[in-house]
Short mmCIF file of N, CA, C and O in Angstrom, two decimals:
data_model
loop_
_atom_site.label_atom_id
_atom_site.label_comp_id
_atom_site.label_asym_id
_atom_site.label_seq_id
_atom_site.Cartn_x
_atom_site.Cartn_y
_atom_site.Cartn_z
N UNK U 151 -92.11 81.27 88.43
CA UNK U 151 -92.20 81.65 87.04
C UNK U 151 -93.42 82.54 86.85
O UNK U 151 -94.47 82.28 87.39
N UNK U 152 -93.26 83.59 86.08
CA UNK U 152 -94.38 84.47 85.80
C UNK U 152 -94.96 84.14 84.44
O UNK U 152 -94.26 83.67 83.55
N UNK U 153 -96.23 84.41 84.29
CA UNK U 153 -96.89 84.16 83.00
C UNK U 153 -96.85 85.42 82.17
O UNK U 153 -96.93 86.53 82.71
N UNK U 154 -96.73 85.29 80.86
CA UNK U 154 -96.66 86.49 80.00
C UNK U 154 -97.98 87.23 79.96
O UNK U 154 -99.05 86.63 80.02
N UNK U 155 -97.87 88.55 79.90
CA UNK U 155 -99.05 89.38 79.77
C UNK U 155 -99.41 89.53 78.31
O UNK U 155 -98.53 89.58 77.45
N UNK U 156 -100.68 89.64 78.04
CA UNK U 156 -101.13 89.89 76.67
C UNK U 156 -101.39 91.38 76.53
O UNK U 156 -102.25 91.94 77.20
N UNK U 157 -100.59 92.04 75.70
CA UNK U 157 -100.83 93.46 75.44
C UNK U 157 -100.25 93.84 74.09
O UNK U 157 -99.36 93.18 73.57
N UNK U 158 -100.75 94.91 73.56
CA UNK U 158 -100.37 95.37 72.23
C UNK U 158 -98.97 95.96 72.24
O UNK U 158 -98.53 96.55 73.22
N UNK U 159 -98.24 95.82 71.14
CA UNK U 159 -96.92 96.42 71.00
C UNK U 159 -97.00 97.88 70.58
O UNK U 159 -96.00 98.58 70.58
N UNK U 160 -98.20 98.35 70.21
CA UNK U 160 -98.34 99.74 69.77
C UNK U 160 -98.02 100.68 70.92
O UNK U 160 -98.50 100.53 72.03
N UNK U 161 -97.16 101.64 70.66
CA UNK U 161 -96.79 102.63 71.65
C UNK U 161 -95.85 102.10 72.72
O UNK U 161 -95.53 102.81 73.66
N UNK U 162 -95.40 100.89 72.59
CA UNK U 162 -94.52 100.28 73.58
C UNK U 162 -93.07 100.67 73.27
O UNK U 162 -92.62 100.59 72.13
N UNK U 163 -92.34 101.08 74.29
CA UNK U 163 -90.96 101.50 74.12
C UNK U 163 -90.05 100.67 75.00
O UNK U 163 -90.34 100.47 76.18
N UNK U 164 -88.97 100.18 74.43
CA UNK U 164 -87.97 99.46 75.20
C UNK U 164 -86.74 100.35 75.35
O UNK U 164 -86.47 101.19 74.50
N UNK U 165 -86.01 100.15 76.42
CA UNK U 165 -84.75 100.87 76.57
C UNK U 165 -83.61 99.85 76.48
O UNK U 165 -83.79 98.67 76.74
N UNK U 166 -82.44 100.33 76.09
CA UNK U 166 -81.29 99.44 75.96
C UNK U 166 -80.07 100.09 76.60
O UNK U 166 -79.97 101.31 76.65
N UNK U 167 -79.18 99.24 77.08
CA UNK U 167 -77.92 99.71 77.67
C UNK U 167 -76.81 98.75 77.27
O UNK U 167 -77.03 97.56 77.14
N UNK U 168 -75.65 99.28 77.09
CA UNK U 168 -74.47 98.46 76.82
C UNK U 168 -73.57 98.44 78.04
O UNK U 168 -73.47 99.44 78.75
N UNK U 169 -72.94 97.32 78.27
CA UNK U 169 -72.06 97.16 79.43
C UNK U 169 -70.74 96.55 79.01
O UNK U 169 -70.69 95.72 78.11
N UNK U 170 -69.69 96.95 79.66
CA UNK U 170 -68.42 96.24 79.59
C UNK U 170 -68.21 95.61 80.95
O UNK U 170 -68.08 96.31 81.96
N UNK U 171 -68.21 94.30 81.00
CA UNK U 171 -68.14 93.57 82.26
C UNK U 171 -66.74 93.00 82.42
O UNK U 171 -66.22 92.34 81.52
N UNK U 172 -66.13 93.30 83.55
CA UNK U 172 -64.77 92.84 83.84
C UNK U 172 -64.83 91.74 84.90
O UNK U 172 -65.54 91.87 85.88
N UNK U 173 -64.09 90.67 84.65
CA UNK U 173 -64.06 89.52 85.56
C UNK U 173 -62.62 89.13 85.87
O UNK U 173 -61.68 89.65 85.27
N UNK U 174 -62.45 88.19 86.77
CA UNK U 174 -61.14 87.66 87.15
C UNK U 174 -60.17 88.76 87.57
O UNK U 174 -59.04 88.85 87.09
N UNK U 175 -60.66 89.63 88.47
CA UNK U 175 -59.84 90.73 88.99
C UNK U 175 -59.24 91.59 87.89
O UNK U 175 -58.08 92.02 87.96
N UNK U 176 -60.02 91.83 86.83
CA UNK U 176 -59.59 92.69 85.74
C UNK U 176 -58.81 92.03 84.64
O UNK U 176 -58.39 92.67 83.69
N UNK U 177 -58.60 90.73 84.73
CA UNK U 177 -57.81 90.03 83.71
C UNK U 177 -58.60 89.77 82.43
O UNK U 177 -58.01 89.54 81.38
N UNK U 178 -59.91 89.78 82.50
CA UNK U 178 -60.73 89.50 81.31
C UNK U 178 -61.96 90.39 81.34
O UNK U 178 -62.43 90.78 82.41
N UNK U 179 -62.47 90.73 80.17
CA UNK U 179 -63.69 91.52 80.09
C UNK U 179 -64.45 91.14 78.83
O UNK U 179 -63.90 90.57 77.90
N UNK U 180 -65.74 91.46 78.83
CA UNK U 180 -66.58 91.22 77.66
C UNK U 180 -67.68 92.27 77.64
O UNK U 180 -67.91 92.97 78.61
N UNK U 181 -68.34 92.38 76.51
CA UNK U 181 -69.42 93.34 76.33
C UNK U 181 -70.76 92.63 76.39
O UNK U 181 -70.88 91.47 75.98
N UNK U 182 -71.76 93.32 76.92
CA UNK U 182 -73.11 92.77 76.99
C UNK U 182 -74.10 93.88 76.68
O UNK U 182 -73.79 95.07 76.80
N UNK U 183 -75.30 93.50 76.28
CA UNK U 183 -76.37 94.44 76.02
C UNK U 183 -77.59 94.01 76.81
O UNK U 183 -77.84 92.82 76.98
N UNK U 184 -78.33 94.98 77.30
CA UNK U 184 -79.54 94.71 78.07
C UNK U 184 -80.70 95.45 77.40
O UNK U 184 -80.58 96.63 77.09
N UNK U 185 -81.80 94.75 77.18
CA UNK U 185 -83.04 95.35 76.69
C UNK U 185 -84.06 95.27 77.80
O UNK U 185 -84.24 94.21 78.41
N UNK U 186 -84.74 96.38 78.09
CA UNK U 186 -85.66 96.44 79.22
C UNK U 186 -86.95 97.14 78.86
O UNK U 186 -86.97 98.04 78.04
N UNK U 187 -88.03 96.72 79.50
CA UNK U 187 -89.32 97.41 79.43
C UNK U 187 -89.38 98.31 80.66
O UNK U 187 -89.46 97.82 81.78
N UNK U 188 -89.31 99.63 80.48
CA UNK U 188 -89.28 100.53 81.63
C UNK U 188 -90.53 100.47 82.50
O UNK U 188 -90.50 100.87 83.65
N UNK U 189 -91.63 99.93 81.96
CA UNK U 189 -92.87 99.86 82.72
C UNK U 189 -93.02 98.56 83.50
O UNK U 189 -94.01 98.36 84.21
N UNK U 190 -92.07 97.63 83.36
CA UNK U 190 -92.19 96.33 83.99
C UNK U 190 -90.81 95.87 84.46
O UNK U 190 -89.97 95.51 83.64
N UNK U 191 -90.59 95.88 85.76
CA UNK U 191 -89.28 95.50 86.31
C UNK U 191 -88.90 94.06 86.01
O UNK U 191 -87.72 93.70 86.06
N UNK U 192 -89.86 93.20 85.69
CA UNK U 192 -89.58 91.79 85.43
C UNK U 192 -89.37 91.50 83.94
O UNK U 192 -89.08 90.37 83.58
N UNK U 193 -89.49 92.51 83.09
CA UNK U 193 -89.36 92.30 81.64
C UNK U 193 -88.04 92.87 81.15
O UNK U 193 -87.92 94.05 80.83
N UNK U 194 -87.03 92.00 81.11
CA UNK U 194 -85.71 92.41 80.62
C UNK U 194 -84.97 91.18 80.12
O UNK U 194 -85.28 90.05 80.47
N UNK U 195 -83.98 91.44 79.28
CA UNK U 195 -83.12 90.37 78.80
C UNK U 195 -81.71 90.94 78.67
O UNK U 195 -81.52 92.09 78.29
N UNK U 196 -80.73 90.14 79.02
CA UNK U 196 -79.34 90.56 78.88
C UNK U 196 -78.59 89.47 78.13
O UNK U 196 -78.81 88.29 78.37
N UNK U 197 -77.75 89.89 77.20
CA UNK U 197 -77.02 88.92 76.39
C UNK U 197 -75.58 89.37 76.20
O UNK U 197 -75.31 90.54 75.99
N UNK U 198 -74.67 88.42 76.28
CA UNK U 198 -73.27 88.73 76.00
C UNK U 198 -72.87 88.24 74.61
O UNK U 198 -71.73 88.30 74.23
N UNK U 199 -73.83 87.76 73.82
CA UNK U 199 -73.52 87.22 72.50
C UNK U 199 -73.93 88.17 71.37
O UNK U 199 -73.59 87.94 70.23
N UNK U 200 -74.64 89.23 71.67
CA UNK U 200 -75.12 90.16 70.65
C UNK U 200 -74.11 91.28 70.46
O UNK U 200 -73.65 91.88 71.42
N UNK U 201 -73.77 91.53 69.23
CA UNK U 201 -72.83 92.63 68.94
C UNK U 201 -73.56 93.91 68.54
O UNK U 201 -73.09 94.98 68.81
N UNK U 202 -74.70 93.78 67.86
CA UNK U 202 -75.49 94.94 67.49
C UNK U 202 -76.97 94.58 67.60
O UNK U 202 -77.34 93.41 67.56
N UNK U 203 -77.80 95.59 67.71
CA UNK U 203 -79.24 95.34 67.76
C UNK U 203 -79.75 94.72 66.48
O UNK U 203 -80.68 93.91 66.50
N UNK U 204 -79.12 95.03 65.34
CA UNK U 204 -79.54 94.46 64.06
C UNK U 204 -79.41 92.93 64.06
O UNK U 204 -80.19 92.22 63.44
N UNK U 205 -78.43 92.41 64.79
CA UNK U 205 -78.23 90.96 64.84
C UNK U 205 -79.32 90.25 65.64
O UNK U 205 -79.47 89.05 65.54
N UNK U 206 -80.08 91.00 66.45
CA UNK U 206 -81.13 90.39 67.25
C UNK U 206 -82.41 90.19 66.46
O UNK U 206 -83.26 89.42 66.84
N UNK U 207 -82.57 90.91 65.37
CA UNK U 207 -83.82 90.84 64.62
C UNK U 207 -83.94 89.56 63.82
O UNK U 207 -83.04 88.94 63.44
#
């Protein structure tokens, strides 16, 4: 487990990507969103329950 870093949110930029994930040999699929900190490979979150970014706030 990593410990959180203490740093300011000023000037911090996150990137986001949407995915359509197919499972069961193409029989089922769902959508997911990923939020990432481009400056930190260990700082990301992916969710299949979020429909829009507004719902995350």
